[in-house]
Coordinates of C-alpha atoms in Angstrom, one line a residue:
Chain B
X1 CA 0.0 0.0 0.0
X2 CA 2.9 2.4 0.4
X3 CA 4.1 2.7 -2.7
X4 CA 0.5 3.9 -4.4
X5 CA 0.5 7.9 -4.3
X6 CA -1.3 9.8 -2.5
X7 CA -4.8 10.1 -4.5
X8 CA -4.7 6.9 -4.9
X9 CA -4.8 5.8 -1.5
X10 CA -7.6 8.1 -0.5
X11 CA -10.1 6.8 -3.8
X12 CA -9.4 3.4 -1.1
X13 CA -10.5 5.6 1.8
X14 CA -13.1 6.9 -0.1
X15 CA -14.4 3.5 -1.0
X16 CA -14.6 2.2 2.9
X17 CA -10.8 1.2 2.7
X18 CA -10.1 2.5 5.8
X19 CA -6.9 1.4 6.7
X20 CA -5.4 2.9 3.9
X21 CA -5.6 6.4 5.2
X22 CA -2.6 5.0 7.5
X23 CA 0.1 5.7 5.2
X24 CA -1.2 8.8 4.6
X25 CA -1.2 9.9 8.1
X26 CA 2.3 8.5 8.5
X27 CA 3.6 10.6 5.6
X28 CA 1.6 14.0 7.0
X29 CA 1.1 13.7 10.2
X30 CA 4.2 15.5 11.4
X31 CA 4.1 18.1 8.8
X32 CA 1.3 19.1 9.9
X33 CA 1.6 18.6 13.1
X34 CA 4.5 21.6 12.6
X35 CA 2.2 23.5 10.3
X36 CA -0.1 24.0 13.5
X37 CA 2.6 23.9 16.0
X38 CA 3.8 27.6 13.7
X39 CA 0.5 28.8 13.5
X40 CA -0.3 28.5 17.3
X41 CA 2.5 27.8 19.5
X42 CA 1.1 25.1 21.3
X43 CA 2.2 21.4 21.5
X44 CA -0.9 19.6 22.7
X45 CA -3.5 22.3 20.9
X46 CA -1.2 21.3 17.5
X47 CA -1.4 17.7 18.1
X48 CA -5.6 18.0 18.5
X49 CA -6.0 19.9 15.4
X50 CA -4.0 17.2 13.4
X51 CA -6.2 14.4 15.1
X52 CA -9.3 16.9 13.8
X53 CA -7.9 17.3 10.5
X54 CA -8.0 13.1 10.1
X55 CA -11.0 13.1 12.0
X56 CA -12.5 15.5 9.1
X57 CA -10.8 13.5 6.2
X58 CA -12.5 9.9 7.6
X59 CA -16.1 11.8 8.2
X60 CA -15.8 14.1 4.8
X61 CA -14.2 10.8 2.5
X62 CA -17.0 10.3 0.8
X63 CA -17.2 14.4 -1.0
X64 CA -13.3 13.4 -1.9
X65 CA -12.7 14.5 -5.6
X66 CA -10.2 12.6 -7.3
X67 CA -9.5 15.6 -9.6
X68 CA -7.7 17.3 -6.7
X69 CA -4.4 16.6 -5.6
X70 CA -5.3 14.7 -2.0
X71 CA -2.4 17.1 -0.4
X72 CA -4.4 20.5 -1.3
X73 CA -7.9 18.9 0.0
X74 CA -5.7 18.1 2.8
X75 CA -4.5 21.7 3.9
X76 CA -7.9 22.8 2.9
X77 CA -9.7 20.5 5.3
X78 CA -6.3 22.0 7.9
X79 CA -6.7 25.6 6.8
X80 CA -10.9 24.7 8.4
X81 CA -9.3 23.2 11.1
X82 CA -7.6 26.0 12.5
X83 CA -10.1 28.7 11.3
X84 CA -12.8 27.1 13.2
X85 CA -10.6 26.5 16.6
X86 CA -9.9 30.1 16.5
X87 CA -14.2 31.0 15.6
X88 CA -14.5 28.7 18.6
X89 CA -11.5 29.8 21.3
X90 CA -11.2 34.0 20.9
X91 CA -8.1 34.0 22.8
X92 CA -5.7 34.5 20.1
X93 CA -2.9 32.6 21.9
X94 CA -0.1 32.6 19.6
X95 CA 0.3 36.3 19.8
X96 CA 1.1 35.9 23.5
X97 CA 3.4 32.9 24.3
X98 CA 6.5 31.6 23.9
X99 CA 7.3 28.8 21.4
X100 CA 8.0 26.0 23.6
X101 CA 11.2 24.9 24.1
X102 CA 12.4 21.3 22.7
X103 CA 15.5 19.4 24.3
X104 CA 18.2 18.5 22.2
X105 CA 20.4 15.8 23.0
X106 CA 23.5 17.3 21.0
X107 CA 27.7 17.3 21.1
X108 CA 27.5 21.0 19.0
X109 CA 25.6 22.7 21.7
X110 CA 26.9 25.9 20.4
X111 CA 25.9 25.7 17.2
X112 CA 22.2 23.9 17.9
X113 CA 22.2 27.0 20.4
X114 CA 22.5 29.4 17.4
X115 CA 20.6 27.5 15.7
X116 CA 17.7 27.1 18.2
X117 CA 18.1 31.4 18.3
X118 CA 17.7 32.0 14.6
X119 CA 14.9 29.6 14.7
X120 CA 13.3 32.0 17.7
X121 CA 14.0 35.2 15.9
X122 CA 12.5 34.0 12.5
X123 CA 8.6 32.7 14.6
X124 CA 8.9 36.1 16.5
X125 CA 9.5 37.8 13.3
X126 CA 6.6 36.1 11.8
X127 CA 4.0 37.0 14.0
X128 CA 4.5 40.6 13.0
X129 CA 3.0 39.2 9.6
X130 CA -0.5 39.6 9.1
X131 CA -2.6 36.3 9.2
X132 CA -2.6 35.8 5.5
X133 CA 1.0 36.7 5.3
X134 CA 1.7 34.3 7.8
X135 CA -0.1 31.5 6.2
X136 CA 1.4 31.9 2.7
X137 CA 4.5 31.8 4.2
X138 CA 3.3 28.2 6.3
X139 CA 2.2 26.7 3.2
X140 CA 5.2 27.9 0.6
X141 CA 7.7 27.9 2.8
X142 CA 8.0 25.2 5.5
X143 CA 5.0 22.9 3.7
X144 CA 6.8 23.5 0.3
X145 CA 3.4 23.6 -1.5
X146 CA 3.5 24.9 -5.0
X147 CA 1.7 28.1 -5.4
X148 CA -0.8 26.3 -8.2
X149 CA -1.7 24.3 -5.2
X150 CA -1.8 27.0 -2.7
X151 CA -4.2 28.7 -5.8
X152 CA -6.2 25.7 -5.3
X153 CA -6.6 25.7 -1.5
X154 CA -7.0 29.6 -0.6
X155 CA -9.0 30.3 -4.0
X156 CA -7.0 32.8 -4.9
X157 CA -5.6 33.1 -8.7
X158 CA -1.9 32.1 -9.3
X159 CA -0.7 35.3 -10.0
X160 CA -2.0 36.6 -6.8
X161 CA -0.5 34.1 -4.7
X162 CA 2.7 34.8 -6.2
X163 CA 2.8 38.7 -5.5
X164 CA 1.9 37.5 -1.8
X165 CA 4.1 35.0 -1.3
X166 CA 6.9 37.8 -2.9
X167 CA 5.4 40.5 -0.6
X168 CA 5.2 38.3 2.4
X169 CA 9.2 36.4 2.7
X170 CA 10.3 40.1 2.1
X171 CA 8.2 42.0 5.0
X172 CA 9.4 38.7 6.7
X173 CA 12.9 39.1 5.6
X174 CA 12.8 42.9 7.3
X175 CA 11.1 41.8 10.4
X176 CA 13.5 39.3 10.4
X177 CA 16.8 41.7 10.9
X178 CA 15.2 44.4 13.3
X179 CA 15.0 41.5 15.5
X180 CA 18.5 39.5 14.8
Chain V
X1 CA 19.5 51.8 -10.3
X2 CA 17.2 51.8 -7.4
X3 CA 18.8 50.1 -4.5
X4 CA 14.9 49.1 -3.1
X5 CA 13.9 47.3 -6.3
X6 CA 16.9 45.1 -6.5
X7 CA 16.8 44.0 -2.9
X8 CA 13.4 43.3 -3.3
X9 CA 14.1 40.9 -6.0
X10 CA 17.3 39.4 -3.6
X11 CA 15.1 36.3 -2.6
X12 CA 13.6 35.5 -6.4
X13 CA 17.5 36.0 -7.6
X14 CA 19.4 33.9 -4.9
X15 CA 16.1 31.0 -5.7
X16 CA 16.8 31.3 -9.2
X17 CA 13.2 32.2 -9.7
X18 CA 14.0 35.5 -11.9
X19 CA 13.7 36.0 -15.7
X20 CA 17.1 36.5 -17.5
X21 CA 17.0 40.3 -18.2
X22 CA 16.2 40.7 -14.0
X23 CA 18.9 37.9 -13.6
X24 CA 21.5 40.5 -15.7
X25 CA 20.0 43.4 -13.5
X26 CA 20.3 42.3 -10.3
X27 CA 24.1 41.0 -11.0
X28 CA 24.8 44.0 -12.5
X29 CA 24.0 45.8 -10.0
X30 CA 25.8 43.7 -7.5
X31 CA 29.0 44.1 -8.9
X32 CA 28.4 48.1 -8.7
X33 CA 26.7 48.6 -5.1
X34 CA 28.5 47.8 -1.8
X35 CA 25.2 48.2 0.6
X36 CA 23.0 45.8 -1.6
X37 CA 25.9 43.1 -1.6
X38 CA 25.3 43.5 1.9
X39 CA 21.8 42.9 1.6
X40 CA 22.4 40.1 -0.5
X41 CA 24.7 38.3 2.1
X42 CA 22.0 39.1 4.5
X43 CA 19.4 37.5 2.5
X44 CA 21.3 34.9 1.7
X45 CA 21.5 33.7 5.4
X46 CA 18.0 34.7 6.0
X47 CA 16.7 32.0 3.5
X48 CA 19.3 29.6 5.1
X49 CA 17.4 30.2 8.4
X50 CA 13.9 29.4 6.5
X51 CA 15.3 26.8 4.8
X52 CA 17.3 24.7 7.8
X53 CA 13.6 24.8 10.1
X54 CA 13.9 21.2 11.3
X55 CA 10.1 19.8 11.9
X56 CA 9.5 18.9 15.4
X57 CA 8.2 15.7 16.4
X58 CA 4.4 15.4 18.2
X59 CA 4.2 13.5 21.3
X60 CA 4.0 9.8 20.7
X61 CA -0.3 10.0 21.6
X62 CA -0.8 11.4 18.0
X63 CA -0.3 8.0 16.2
X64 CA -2.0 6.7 19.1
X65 CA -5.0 8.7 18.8
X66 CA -5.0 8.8 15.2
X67 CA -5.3 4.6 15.6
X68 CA -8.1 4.8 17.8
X69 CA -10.1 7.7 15.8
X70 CA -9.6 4.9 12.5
X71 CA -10.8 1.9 14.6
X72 CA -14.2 3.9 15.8
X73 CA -14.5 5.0 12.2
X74 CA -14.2 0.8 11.1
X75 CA -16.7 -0.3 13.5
X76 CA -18.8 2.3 13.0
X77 CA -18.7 1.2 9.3
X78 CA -19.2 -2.6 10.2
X79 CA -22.2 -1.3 12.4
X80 CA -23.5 0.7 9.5
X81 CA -23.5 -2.8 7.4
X82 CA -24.6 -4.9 10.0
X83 CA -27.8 -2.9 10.5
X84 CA -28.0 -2.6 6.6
X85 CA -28.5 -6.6 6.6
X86 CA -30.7 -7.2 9.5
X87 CA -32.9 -4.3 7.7
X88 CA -32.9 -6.4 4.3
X89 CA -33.8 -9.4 6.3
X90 CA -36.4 -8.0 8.5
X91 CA -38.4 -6.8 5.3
X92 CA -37.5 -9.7 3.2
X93 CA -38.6 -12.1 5.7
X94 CA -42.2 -10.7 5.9
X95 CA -42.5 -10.7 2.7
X96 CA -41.4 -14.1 2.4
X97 CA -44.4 -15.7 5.7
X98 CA -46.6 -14.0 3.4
X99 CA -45.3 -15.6 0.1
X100 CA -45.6 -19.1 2.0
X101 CA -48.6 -18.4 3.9
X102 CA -50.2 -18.0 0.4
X103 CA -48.6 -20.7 -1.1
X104 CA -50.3 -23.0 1.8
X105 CA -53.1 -21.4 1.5
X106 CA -53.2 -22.4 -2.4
X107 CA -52.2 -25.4 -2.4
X108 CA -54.3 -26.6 0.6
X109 CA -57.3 -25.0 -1.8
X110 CA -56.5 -26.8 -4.9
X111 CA -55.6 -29.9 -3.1
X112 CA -59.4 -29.6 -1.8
X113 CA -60.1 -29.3 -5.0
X114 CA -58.8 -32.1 -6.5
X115 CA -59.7 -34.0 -3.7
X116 CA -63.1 -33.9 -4.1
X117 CA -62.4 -34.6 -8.2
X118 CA -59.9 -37.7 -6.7
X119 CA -57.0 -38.0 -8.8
X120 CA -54.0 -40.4 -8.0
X121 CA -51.6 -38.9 -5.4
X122 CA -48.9 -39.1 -8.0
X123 CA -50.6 -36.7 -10.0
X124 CA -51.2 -34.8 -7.0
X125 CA -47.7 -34.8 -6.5
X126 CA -46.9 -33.2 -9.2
X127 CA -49.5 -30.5 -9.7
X128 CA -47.9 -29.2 -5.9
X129 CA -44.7 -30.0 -7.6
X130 CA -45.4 -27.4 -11.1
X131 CA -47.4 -24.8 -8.4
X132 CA -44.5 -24.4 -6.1
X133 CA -42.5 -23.7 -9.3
X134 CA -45.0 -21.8 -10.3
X135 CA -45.0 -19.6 -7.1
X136 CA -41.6 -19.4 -7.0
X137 CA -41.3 -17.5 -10.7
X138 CA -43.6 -15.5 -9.6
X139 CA -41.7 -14.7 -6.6
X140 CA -38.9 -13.9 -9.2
X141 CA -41.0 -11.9 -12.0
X142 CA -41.8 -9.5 -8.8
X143 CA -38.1 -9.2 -7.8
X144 CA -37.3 -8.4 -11.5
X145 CA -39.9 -6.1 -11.7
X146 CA -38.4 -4.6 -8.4
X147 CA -35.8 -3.8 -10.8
X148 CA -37.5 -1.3 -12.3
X149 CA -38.1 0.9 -9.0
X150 CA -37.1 4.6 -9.3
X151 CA -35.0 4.4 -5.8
X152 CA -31.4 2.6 -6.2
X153 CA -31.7 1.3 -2.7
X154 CA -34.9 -0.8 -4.1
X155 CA -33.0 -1.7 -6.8
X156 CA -30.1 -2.4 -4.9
X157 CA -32.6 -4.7 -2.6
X158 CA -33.8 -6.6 -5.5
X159 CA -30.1 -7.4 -6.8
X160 CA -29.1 -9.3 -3.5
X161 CA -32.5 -11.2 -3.9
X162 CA -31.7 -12.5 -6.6
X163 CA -28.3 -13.2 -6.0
X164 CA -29.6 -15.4 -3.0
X165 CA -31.4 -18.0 -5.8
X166 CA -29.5 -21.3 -5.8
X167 CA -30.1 -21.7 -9.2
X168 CA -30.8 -19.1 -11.9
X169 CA -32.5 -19.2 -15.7
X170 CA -32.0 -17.1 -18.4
X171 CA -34.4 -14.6 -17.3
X172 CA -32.7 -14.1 -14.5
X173 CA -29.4 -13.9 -15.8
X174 CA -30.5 -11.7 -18.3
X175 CA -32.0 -9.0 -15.9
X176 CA -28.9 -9.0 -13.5
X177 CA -27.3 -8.9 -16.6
X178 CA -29.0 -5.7 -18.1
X179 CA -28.7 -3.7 -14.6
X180 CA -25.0 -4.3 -14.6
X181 CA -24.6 -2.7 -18.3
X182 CA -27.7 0.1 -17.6
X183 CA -28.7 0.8 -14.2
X184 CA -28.7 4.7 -13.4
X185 CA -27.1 4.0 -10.3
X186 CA -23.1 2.6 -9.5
X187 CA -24.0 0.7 -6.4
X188 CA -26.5 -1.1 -8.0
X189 CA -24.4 -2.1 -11.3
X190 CA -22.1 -3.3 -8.5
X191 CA -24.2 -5.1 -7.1
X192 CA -25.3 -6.6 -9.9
X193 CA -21.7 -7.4 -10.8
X194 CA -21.3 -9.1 -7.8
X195 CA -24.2 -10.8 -8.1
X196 CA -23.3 -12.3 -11.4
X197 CA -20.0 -13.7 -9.7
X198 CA -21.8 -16.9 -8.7
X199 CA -22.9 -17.7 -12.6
X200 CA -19.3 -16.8 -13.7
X201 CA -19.2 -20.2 -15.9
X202 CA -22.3 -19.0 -17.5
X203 CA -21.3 -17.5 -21.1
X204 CA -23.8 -14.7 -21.3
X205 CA -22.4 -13.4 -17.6
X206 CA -18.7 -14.1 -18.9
X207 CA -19.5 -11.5 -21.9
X208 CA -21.6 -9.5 -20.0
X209 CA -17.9 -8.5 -17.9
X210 CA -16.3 -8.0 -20.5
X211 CA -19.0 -5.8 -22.5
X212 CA -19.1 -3.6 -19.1
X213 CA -15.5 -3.6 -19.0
X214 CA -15.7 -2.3 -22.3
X215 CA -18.1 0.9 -21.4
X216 CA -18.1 2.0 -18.1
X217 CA -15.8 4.3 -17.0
X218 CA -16.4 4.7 -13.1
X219 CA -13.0 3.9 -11.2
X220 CA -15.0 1.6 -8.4
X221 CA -16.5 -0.1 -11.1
X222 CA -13.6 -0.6 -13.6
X223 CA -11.9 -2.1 -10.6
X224 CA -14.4 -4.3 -9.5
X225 CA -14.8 -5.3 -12.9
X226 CA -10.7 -5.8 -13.6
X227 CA -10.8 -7.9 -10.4
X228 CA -14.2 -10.0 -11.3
X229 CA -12.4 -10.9 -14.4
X230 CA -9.2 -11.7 -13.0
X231 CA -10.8 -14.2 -10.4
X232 CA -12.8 -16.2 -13.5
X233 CA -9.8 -16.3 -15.5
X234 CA -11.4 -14.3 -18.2
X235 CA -8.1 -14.1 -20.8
X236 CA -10.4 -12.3 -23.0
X237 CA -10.1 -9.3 -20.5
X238 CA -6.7 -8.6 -21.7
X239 CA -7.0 -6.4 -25.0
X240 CA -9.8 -4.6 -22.7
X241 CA -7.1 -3.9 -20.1
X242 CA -4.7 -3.1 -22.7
X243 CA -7.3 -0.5 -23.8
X244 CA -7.3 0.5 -20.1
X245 CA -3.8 1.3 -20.0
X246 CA -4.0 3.2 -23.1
X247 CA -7.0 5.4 -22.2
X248 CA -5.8 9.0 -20.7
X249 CA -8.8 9.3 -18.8
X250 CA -8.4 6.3 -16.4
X251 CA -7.3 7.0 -12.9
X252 CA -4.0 5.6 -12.3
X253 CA -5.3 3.5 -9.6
X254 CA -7.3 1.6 -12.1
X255 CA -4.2 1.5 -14.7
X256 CA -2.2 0.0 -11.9
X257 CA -4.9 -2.9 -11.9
X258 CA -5.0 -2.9 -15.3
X259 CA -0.8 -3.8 -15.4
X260 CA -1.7 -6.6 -12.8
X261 CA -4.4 -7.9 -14.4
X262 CA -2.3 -8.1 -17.9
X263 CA 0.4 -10.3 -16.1
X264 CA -2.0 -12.6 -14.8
X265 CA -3.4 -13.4 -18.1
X266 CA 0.2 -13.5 -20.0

């Protein structure tokens, strides 16, 4: 089952295969898992939102279109996801706390240190980006989604995705050095 | 040269992502402008920063959760079926006391009947004998008519009727035959394909695969079809699943059954 791609496995899903969503989860999970982790700052909040986002995918199988790559249904269903938890929790959380920090077990300490500051810097820097901004960068950046398919999940034209995604990495870029 | 509009393509030009005259641009302005080299160094290690983001790893209760969401999701399904059946059953077998109650009821009549006219109990025999064969095509003319319901899930009913005869004529084969080629609905031409599995060593239902084969262009279908065919050892499949590979149109999934099919019938 692993080696059929992505659409492929979720026509299965679609068709009461269930167990074929598996591999699927094992090849996302942690991306998005990150993806919300960026977006909100918060381990065990990230980890619920990736169980809703399989929860959605195994309840919604059936409205699956085979036309559309399974990936951008998938940050669609995600994009939901986190819309919704914000509708529902109106504490906007990430604006307020810390990323949490994560233990390395490592013989460079020095350089995982600098390492583990430029990371800080760049998620502080990004939360001066407006919402959209922020997103863009999410999906074309760290989810290395083509902007056709980030076209196809915010429903915006190509073009326009691409003067975002150009207008967003530079504002980030600035925000970037006033804090370095 | 403006200094703002070249560092603003810095990003595009160290990703390659620039057309050649803003490629020639931006090095030529490079070469001229200390403070943008600058900038470019600096962008140059920003997109380093982006780019080296290591993914952090969830809490081992993710994969444990996920498991236990998919197993409430499989029974639920298996629930969902379970009550599907007992539903079919429940209303198939009132249907069926009735169907005997009046097939008593007749034959008790006519055996009054021709009691009081006193044939030979042989010939008695055998009139129950053609009357129960009698009731029973009837039983089958009203599933076949079924058929012809406007709601699939009739339809659908009516299929796994059928397929529940022991033994099937022409007629029968013939109706399950024409709802796996026209029926309006997927499910039921499934059905009906399914169905059909049990006669597999009848010609008509052999051709009948391969005619579908030939037409219908539903992935679940084609699949079930490819699969069907593969089981009964169908060689004549393989030009059709040559087709198959051939076709644009066909999802890869069923092109990947397609290849296996081939193989099995090299």
């Amino acid at each position: 089952m692993k080696n059929r791609d992505d659409e492929q496995l979720m026509i299965l899903v679609r068709s009461g295969e269930l167990n074929a969503l598996s591999p699927l989860f094992d090849k996302y999970h942690i991306r998005l898992y990150n993806f919300f982790l960026r977006l909100t700052k918060n381990q065990s909040i990230s980890e619920d939102l990736v169980q809703s986002v399989f929860r959605r995918i195994l309840t919604y199988r059936k409205t699956y279109n085979e036309q559309h790559k399974f990936r951008s249904w998938m940050y669609q269903i995600a994009r939901n996801v986190h819309a919704n938890y914000y509708r529902d929790n109106k504490l906007v959380i990430s604006d307020f706390s810390e990323p949490e920090k994560i233990e390395y077990e490592t013989d460079s300490a020095i350089e995982e240190m600098e390492k583990e500051s430029r990371k800080r810097i760049l998620y502080e820097a990004m939360d001066g980006l407006q919402t959209d901004q922020k997103e863009i960068i999410e999906l074309s950046r760290f989810q290395g989604l083509k902007y056709r398919e980030i076209a196809e999940i915010t429903g915006l034209s190509e073009t326009a995705v691409k003067v975002k995604a150009h207008r967003a990495i530079n504002k980030l870029r600035e925000l970037y050095f006033k804090l370095a | 040269m403006n200094c703002k509009y070249i560092q603003d393509l810095l990003i595009e030009f160290l990703e390659n992502n620039l057309n050649q005259e803003q490629t020639n641009e931006v090095e030529k302005h490079l070469t001229t402008c200390e403070n943008c080299r600058n900038e470019y160094q600096l962008a140059k290690q920003f997109l380093h920063t982006i780019n080296d983001i290591e993914d952090e790893q969830p809490s081992a209760n993710l994969s444990v959760n996920f498991n236990q969401i998919l197993e409430e999701e499989k029974e639920n399904l298996r629930q969902e079926s379970i009550q599907f059946k007992d539903q079919k059953q429940n209303n198939y077998k009132f249907g069926e006391f009735l169907k005997y109650a009046a097939a008593i009821f007749i034959i008790f009549g006519i055996g009054f009947l021709l009691g009081k006219n006193s044939p030979s109990t042989n010939d008695q025999n055998m009139i129950i004998a053609s009357l129960q064969s009698d009731l029973n095509n009837m039983k089958q003319n009203l599933t076949m008519a079924t058929l012809k319901q406007p709601t699939s899930s009739q339809r659908l009913k009516a299929v796994n009727i059928l397929e529940k005869q022991a033994v099937a004529d022409d007629k029968v084969l013939s109706v399950l035959v024409q709802t796996l080629q026209s029926d309006a609905n997927v499910n039921v031409r499934m059905a009906a394909a399914n169905a059909l599995t049990k006669f597999a060593q009848h010609p008509l239902v052999r051709n009948a695969y391969l005619e579908a084969l030939k037409n219908q262009k539903e992935p679940s279908i084609q699949i079930t079809l490819i699969n069907i065919l593969i089981d009964i050892q169908e060689n004549r499949a393989k030009i059709l699943l040559e087709e198959i590979l051939k076709e644009d149109n066909n999802l890869p999934v069923v092109k990947e059954m397609a290849k296996e099919g081939i193989k099995v019938f090299v």
